[in-house]
Amino acid sequence: MPDNPNSLADARILVVDDDPDILTAARLLLRRSVGTIDIARAAEGLAERLSSERWDVVLLDMNLTQGRTDGADGFAWLERLKAADPAVSVVLMTAFGAVAVAVEAMKRGASDFVLKPWSNERLVATVMAGVSLARSRREADDLRLRHQALSASPAIDGATIVGGATSMRRVFEVIGRAAPTNANVLVLGESGTGKELVAREIHRLSSRANGPFVSIDLGAVSENLFESELFGHRKGAFTDARDDRPGRIVAASGGTLFLDEIGNLPLYLQRKLLTVLERQEVVPVGGDRPVSVDIRVVSATNVPTAELQREQVFRQDLLYRVNTVELTLPPLRDRREDTAALAEHFIAIYARKYNVARRRLSGEALALLESYRWPGNVRELKHAIERATILATGDRFEPLDFPAVVAPVSAGPPSGAPAEQPGPDLYDLDALERRTIARALADHTGNISRAASALGLTRAALYRRMEKHGL
């Protein structure tokens, strides 16, 4: 008998036979190991049950009609069982065994074949193998569907890297050299500079392009869900774990895993992530067996390099693993020559999205956009263009179509200047909130964690407000 029959404790087995003694013997043998054992006398009511019930293994007699020995009944029900649930393991049983019949049963989808009277040890081992096979098939199906869902996620608006500045040409050069390899890449840069776009471009140009691209924002996941999101969990691992669930790492196997805001990963999970990268295997929460994976990791963070090199902030051995290739995206204020091209790119996108005529930027509007510091970087410019596309009434975009840019955040009035006089938006709470958030982002060079701390907000709350104000 298997060393660990308790591994079948939550399995569901169905035994179908026309002999009540066989049904009783199978139930008595298996009930010590298997969680649920259903029986069916011949095929009575089985057709109705197929649409509402699911089993891991079906032990199916090949001759359910008295006097028949050709196995036709078993073959017919095998076909119906596999049509209803392709993952189920069907083990055919007969007292009239022949090699030819066994071979034909396997060709038609049976997972195994046993002769009656059976060996108890052999039958339990066969059922255990069938349960394992059924679970593997279902896990593969779940992962395939998960991959499809992740790969078919809506495209990001403006999902093209635009830039002709010297600093961006260097970025494109590094992407071109690193993408065809399996090297892990660390993308540095302020919030809103396009780190995820770079990760997607690396994936697109890699040999893994046909595999999944799985993204997880570690800054938006609550700490108590980190392990489940990354590593997955087994049923019963914690209160709400009602089913087995593969984590993002397993879902990314064969493709690219994008870890955004990796600088926010707690130290104790950094150690676990390092182990995954070194061994290319992951142990789900509540599990005791590792699952092999094949992943390439692209990480991103707005934490400055000097901060990442502090051992109390980030494990240096993990840093060496994730930054085999390192590239830094420049903030928009340092590549102002790209502002016009980016603006035209987003104007075209949102004109198509909202089915409106494509407007041009007036000279004054373009000069305004090019002079603004864009604390929210490309993301803020994109939102400003989207808002203008929706609300503008003229044939061209004018400065007043960009109200957040017309009155940019400043360090305060110059010395000796008169105090700010009450104006129409001096008491506009939304405008004040936007300016305050923009100032915090600018003061902390786009570092979300520091800006949130300075504002007395959580990272999630700051993200919501940034989205609200188009930052």
XYZ file of C-alpha atoms in Angstrom:
471
model
C 0.000 0.000 0.000
C 1.269 3.562 -0.656
C 3.298 5.232 2.052
C 0.970 8.213 2.301
C -2.632 7.196 1.581
C -3.845 10.295 3.452
C -2.940 12.334 0.373
C -6.275 11.041 -1.017
C -8.254 12.446 1.910
C -10.074 15.047 -0.210
C -10.329 12.957 -3.405
C -13.667 11.980 -4.946
C -14.043 8.495 -6.418
C -16.979 6.961 -8.299
C -17.350 3.182 -8.644
C -19.693 1.929 -11.389
C -20.498 -1.790 -11.517
C -23.508 -4.060 -11.913
C -22.370 -6.331 -9.067
C -23.359 -5.037 -5.577
C -20.621 -7.158 -3.985
C -17.982 -5.381 -6.088
C -19.400 -1.978 -5.061
C -19.299 -2.946 -1.399
C -15.761 -4.365 -1.593
C -14.414 -1.251 -3.370
C -16.080 1.091 -0.881
C -14.774 -0.808 2.150
C -11.242 -0.905 0.721
C -11.028 2.727 -0.336
C -12.919 4.449 2.464
C -9.828 4.242 4.718
C -7.943 6.464 2.303
C -10.370 8.381 0.115
C -12.494 11.300 1.260
C -15.628 10.633 -0.821
C -16.685 7.381 -2.488
C -19.809 7.381 -4.634
C -21.284 4.225 -6.134
C -23.578 3.574 -9.076
C -25.360 0.265 -9.692
C -24.770 -0.346 -13.369
C -25.301 3.057 -15.021
C -28.518 4.008 -13.218
C -28.851 7.802 -13.092
C -25.234 8.298 -14.165
C -26.093 10.378 -17.228
C -27.861 12.994 -15.075
C -25.012 13.129 -12.573
C -22.372 13.878 -15.192
C -23.546 17.456 -15.636
C -23.566 18.349 -11.944
C -20.869 16.245 -10.235
C -17.138 15.887 -10.699
C -14.869 13.042 -9.662
C -11.119 12.611 -9.673
C -11.278 8.902 -10.566
C -14.059 6.715 -11.954
C -13.664 2.939 -11.515
C -15.805 1.681 -14.387
C -16.858 -1.904 -15.098
C -16.506 -2.671 -18.786
C -19.558 -4.912 -18.938
C -22.611 -3.358 -17.318
C -25.190 -5.491 -19.168
C -25.680 -9.011 -17.907
C -24.265 -11.589 -20.273
C -22.009 -9.207 -22.215
C -18.249 -9.692 -22.296
C -17.132 -7.496 -25.209
C -16.507 -4.348 -23.148
C -18.827 -2.232 -25.326
C -20.625 -0.772 -22.276
C -17.355 0.350 -20.756
C -16.139 1.955 -23.975
C -19.423 3.835 -24.395
C -19.410 5.226 -20.858
C -15.696 5.988 -21.076
C -16.457 8.279 -24.013
C -19.309 10.001 -22.165
C -17.258 10.481 -18.990
C -14.328 12.005 -20.858
C -16.662 14.280 -22.837
C -18.221 15.555 -19.607
C -14.868 16.045 -17.830
C -11.680 15.623 -19.900
C -9.522 15.755 -16.762
C -11.140 12.777 -14.992
C -9.110 9.566 -14.677
C -11.152 6.558 -15.802
C -9.925 3.144 -14.650
C -11.678 0.287 -16.475
C -12.383 -2.997 -14.661
C -13.291 -6.391 -16.072
C -13.182 -10.059 -15.204
C -12.654 -10.859 -18.874
C -9.262 -9.336 -19.448
C -7.336 -9.335 -22.652
C -4.302 -7.373 -23.788
C -6.112 -6.158 -26.901
C -9.005 -4.767 -24.841
C -6.599 -3.023 -22.443
C -4.691 -1.415 -25.320
C -7.925 -0.215 -26.921
C -9.127 1.220 -23.591
C -5.920 3.222 -23.185
C -6.192 4.500 -26.759
C -9.677 5.764 -26.022
C -8.572 7.741 -22.978
C -8.594 5.365 -20.012
C -5.860 6.119 -17.513
C -5.459 2.495 -16.422
C -6.962 -0.991 -16.529
C -7.447 -3.538 -13.708
C -8.608 -7.136 -13.673
C -11.132 -8.582 -11.232
C -10.541 -9.981 -8.695
C -8.077 -7.219 -7.957
C -5.076 -6.943 -5.669
C -5.945 -4.466 -2.889
C -2.500 -2.861 -2.966
C -2.623 -2.593 -6.742
C -6.098 -1.014 -6.759
C -5.224 1.624 -4.126
C -2.001 2.478 -5.984
C -3.932 2.772 -9.262
C -6.518 5.083 -7.672
C -3.786 7.225 -6.118
C -2.051 7.571 -9.490
C -5.379 8.439 -11.106
C -6.078 11.186 -8.558
C -2.630 12.675 -9.125
C -3.150 12.594 -12.899
C -6.580 14.249 -12.692
C -5.257 17.017 -10.452
C -2.299 17.629 -12.746
C -4.632 17.913 -15.738
C -6.891 20.368 -13.911
C -3.973 22.438 -12.713
C -2.642 22.584 -16.274
C -6.085 23.638 -17.532
C -6.325 26.310 -14.834
C -2.900 27.645 -15.736
C -3.710 27.639 -19.445
C -6.878 29.643 -18.814
C -4.984 31.933 -16.476
C -2.296 32.479 -19.102
C -4.929 33.246 -21.717
C -6.646 35.730 -19.429
C -3.388 37.430 -18.538
C -2.138 37.508 -22.111
C -5.470 38.787 -23.399
C -5.666 41.645 -20.903
C -6.580 44.977 -22.493
C -3.664 46.809 -24.079
C -2.308 49.788 -22.207
C -3.266 53.091 -23.813
C -0.191 54.371 -25.609
C 1.614 51.047 -25.228
C 4.499 52.174 -27.426
C 7.744 53.648 -26.188
C 8.161 57.053 -27.832
C 11.374 59.005 -27.608
C 14.230 60.382 -29.669
C 16.250 62.046 -26.916
C 19.814 60.857 -26.439
C 18.922 59.336 -23.045
C 16.083 57.345 -24.633
C 18.272 56.099 -27.456
C 20.532 54.577 -24.799
C 17.470 52.897 -23.254
C 16.472 51.416 -26.633
C 20.016 50.139 -27.125
C 20.012 48.311 -23.788
C 16.564 46.843 -24.486
C 17.729 45.589 -27.874
C 20.765 43.868 -26.390
C 19.119 42.427 -23.271
C 15.744 41.280 -24.631
C 16.947 38.244 -26.681
C 18.753 36.842 -23.632
C 17.242 35.293 -20.514
C 19.003 37.810 -18.270
C 16.958 39.345 -15.466
C 16.484 43.088 -15.922
C 15.992 45.838 -13.337
C 14.298 49.007 -14.620
C 14.843 52.134 -12.516
C 13.008 55.418 -12.800
C 10.468 57.758 -11.292
C 6.784 56.913 -11.193
C 5.119 57.445 -14.558
C 8.233 57.133 -16.723
C 7.026 53.954 -18.466
C 8.749 51.107 -16.644
C 6.016 48.591 -17.459
C 6.160 49.519 -21.141
C 9.880 48.740 -21.092
C 9.169 45.378 -19.435
C 6.567 44.520 -22.073
C 8.950 45.512 -24.854
C 11.660 43.264 -23.398
C 9.150 40.406 -23.325
C 7.957 41.133 -26.880
C 11.494 41.007 -28.256
C 12.487 37.885 -26.314
C 12.294 34.197 -27.180
C 9.498 34.025 -24.582
C 7.178 36.317 -26.537
C 4.636 33.519 -27.078
C 4.538 32.785 -23.347
C 2.625 34.748 -20.714
C 3.570 38.225 -19.511
C 2.476 38.334 -15.873
C 2.586 41.635 -14.009
C 2.198 42.242 -10.291
C 2.401 45.625 -8.568
C 4.044 44.815 -5.253
C 3.256 48.310 -4.017
C -0.486 47.694 -4.337
C -0.649 44.260 -2.652
C -1.320 44.155 1.077
C 1.527 42.504 2.976
C -0.604 39.613 4.244
C -1.388 38.616 0.620
C 2.145 38.833 -0.753
C 2.963 35.154 -0.358
C -0.346 33.917 -1.766
C -0.119 36.264 -4.769
C 3.478 35.368 -5.562
C 3.739 31.714 -4.563
C 0.115 30.519 -4.674
C -1.568 28.462 -1.970
C -3.097 25.088 -1.276
C -6.672 24.555 -0.212
C -7.032 25.093 3.541
C -3.714 26.951 3.891
C -5.599 29.833 5.541
C -9.181 30.831 6.278
C -10.253 31.910 2.779
C -8.203 29.338 0.863
C -11.143 27.307 -0.438
C -9.288 25.932 -3.459
C -5.760 25.408 -4.709
C -4.524 28.514 -6.502
C -1.352 28.902 -8.550
C 0.503 32.124 -7.783
C 1.836 34.681 -10.244
C 5.229 32.988 -10.384
C 3.737 29.678 -11.555
C 1.401 31.521 -13.941
C 4.428 33.193 -15.539
C 6.269 29.920 -16.182
C 7.486 29.833 -19.759
C 7.224 33.613 -20.014
C 8.137 36.809 -18.196
C 7.281 37.861 -14.641
C 7.183 41.639 -14.151
C 7.639 42.677 -10.515
C 6.717 46.345 -10.298
C 7.799 48.292 -7.207
C 10.108 45.456 -6.125
C 11.703 47.842 -3.628
C 8.558 47.434 -1.506
C 8.988 43.682 -1.060
C 9.487 42.878 2.670
C 12.883 41.492 3.586
C 11.561 38.092 4.644
C 9.901 37.651 1.243
C 13.033 38.860 -0.521
C 14.775 35.780 0.842
C 12.003 33.507 -0.485
C 12.059 35.199 -3.888
C 15.832 34.703 -4.032
C 15.353 30.973 -3.398
C 12.788 30.781 -6.207
C 15.145 32.471 -8.656
C 18.077 30.287 -7.661
C 16.202 26.972 -7.790
C 13.528 27.818 -10.380
C 10.904 26.221 -8.181
C 8.265 27.515 -5.787
C 6.470 26.018 -2.778
C 2.853 27.242 -2.479
C 1.603 28.463 0.902
C 0.388 25.389 2.767
C 2.163 23.054 0.356
C 5.037 20.685 1.010
C 6.203 19.964 -2.530
C 7.997 22.419 -4.822
C 6.562 23.256 -8.246
C 9.138 23.696 -11.016
C 8.961 26.957 -12.962
C 10.777 28.531 -15.885
C 10.646 32.308 -15.506
C 12.508 35.387 -16.569
C 12.150 38.315 -14.165
C 11.947 41.958 -15.117
C 11.722 44.181 -12.034
C 11.071 47.870 -11.610
C 11.364 50.368 -8.787
C 11.454 54.094 -8.172
C 13.660 53.585 -5.115
C 17.044 55.265 -5.784
C 19.988 52.945 -6.423
C 21.789 54.216 -3.321
C 18.785 53.213 -1.220
C 18.616 49.738 -2.788
C 22.244 49.186 -1.851
C 21.430 49.441 1.850
C 21.263 45.936 3.333
C 18.461 46.910 5.726
C 16.314 47.954 2.738
C 17.131 45.338 0.095
C 19.065 42.081 0.185
C 22.207 42.491 -1.852
C 22.233 38.865 -3.001
C 18.728 39.362 -4.419
C 19.775 42.655 -6.004
C 22.579 40.836 -7.827
C 20.017 38.320 -9.097
C 17.490 40.819 -10.447
C 19.850 43.427 -11.899
C 21.952 41.323 -14.257
C 21.053 44.119 -16.661
C 20.082 47.499 -15.246
C 18.630 50.462 -17.086
C 17.310 53.818 -15.911
C 14.435 55.673 -17.530
C 14.907 59.454 -17.542
C 12.120 61.695 -16.202
C 10.194 63.673 -18.799
C 11.661 66.978 -17.565
C 15.095 65.711 -18.616
C 13.987 64.920 -22.168
C 11.787 67.860 -23.024
C 12.573 67.385 -26.709
C 10.310 64.318 -26.625
C 7.283 66.228 -25.272
C 5.903 67.163 -28.707
C 6.221 63.611 -30.086
C 4.629 62.100 -26.969
C 1.790 64.630 -27.041
C 1.044 63.898 -30.713
C 1.190 60.160 -29.982
C -1.429 60.456 -27.222
C -3.563 62.880 -29.249
C -3.844 60.267 -32.010
C -4.667 57.498 -29.529
C -7.428 59.396 -27.723
C -8.924 60.819 -30.905
C -9.459 57.209 -32.036
C -10.610 56.049 -28.616
C -13.270 58.764 -28.261
C -14.092 58.937 -31.980
C -13.387 62.653 -32.328
C -11.493 64.705 -34.883
C -7.777 64.829 -34.287
C -6.827 68.303 -33.097
C -3.449 69.963 -33.382
C -1.601 71.751 -30.618
C -1.359 75.512 -30.991
C 2.133 76.948 -30.697
C 1.265 78.439 -27.319
C -0.103 75.113 -26.041
C 2.989 73.209 -27.176
C 5.288 75.783 -25.567
C 3.308 75.425 -22.344
C 3.594 71.615 -22.351
C 7.314 71.773 -23.090
C 7.959 74.253 -20.264
C 6.085 72.267 -17.608
C 8.138 70.009 -15.293
C 5.660 67.097 -15.340
C 6.119 65.682 -11.818
C 3.935 62.753 -12.887
C 6.095 62.238 -15.997
C 4.710 60.602 -19.152
C 1.693 59.263 -17.296
C 0.663 62.780 -16.288
C 1.093 64.048 -19.861
C -1.017 61.178 -21.147
C -3.842 61.984 -18.707
C -3.636 65.686 -19.546
C -4.052 64.895 -23.262
C -6.957 62.529 -22.566
C -8.760 65.157 -20.479
C -8.209 67.817 -23.134
C -9.485 65.472 -25.857
C -12.723 64.971 -23.938
C -13.352 68.578 -22.850
C -11.803 70.849 -25.506
C -14.277 72.695 -27.763
C -12.028 74.414 -30.311
C -10.397 73.157 -33.479
C -6.990 73.254 -31.799
C -5.709 72.602 -28.316
C -5.026 75.870 -26.532
C -3.269 76.525 -23.186
C -6.595 76.780 -21.344
C -7.345 73.170 -22.349
C -4.600 72.165 -19.905
C -5.702 73.857 -16.659
C -3.380 71.812 -14.448
C -0.426 72.988 -16.538
C -1.495 76.626 -16.844
C -0.916 77.071 -13.103
C 1.985 74.664 -12.436
C 3.295 73.956 -8.967
C 6.005 76.423 -7.968
C 8.304 76.686 -5.000
C 6.360 79.757 -3.817
C 6.263 83.449 -4.640
C 9.617 85.144 -5.205
C 11.030 87.241 -2.409
C 9.229 90.560 -2.135
C 6.336 89.430 -4.314
C 2.841 90.214 -3.097
C 0.995 87.443 -1.318
C -1.347 85.311 -3.423
C -4.730 86.958 -3.743
C -7.952 84.989 -3.478
C -8.837 83.617 -6.885
C -11.482 81.348 -8.352
C -9.603 78.125 -7.398
C -7.838 79.255 -4.258
C -10.536 77.475 -2.268
C -11.081 74.677 -4.784
C -10.266 71.619 -2.674
C -9.681 69.396 -5.698
C -7.225 71.887 -7.179
C -5.472 72.305 -3.839
C -5.233 68.538 -3.390
C -3.802 68.086 -6.878
C -1.183 70.793 -6.369
C -0.219 69.341 -2.983
C 0.194 65.828 -4.390
C 2.150 67.129 -7.383
C 4.422 69.097 -5.036
C 5.034 66.007 -2.867
C 5.860 63.905 -5.939
C 8.226 66.580 -7.215
C 9.909 67.049 -3.828
C 10.507 63.296 -3.553
C 11.490 62.823 -7.232
C 8.528 60.569 -7.953
C 9.139 58.146 -5.076
C 5.616 56.971 -4.226
C 6.485 55.585 -0.793
C 8.165 58.789 0.391
C 5.519 61.065 -1.108
C 2.765 58.994 0.534
C 4.555 59.165 3.883
C 4.987 62.928 3.586
C 1.280 63.326 2.795
C 0.184 61.006 5.593
C -1.388 58.565 3.133
C -0.991 54.894 2.361
C 0.534 54.012 -1.001
C -2.819 52.674 -2.196
C -4.584 55.907 -1.190
C -1.958 58.000 -2.978
C -2.310 55.871 -6.120
C -6.092 56.460 -6.072
C -5.624 60.213 -5.751
C -2.998 60.275 -8.494
C -5.399 58.446 -10.776
C -8.176 60.885 -9.836
C -6.072 63.913 -10.698
C -4.306 62.454 -13.718
C -0.859 62.428 -12.110
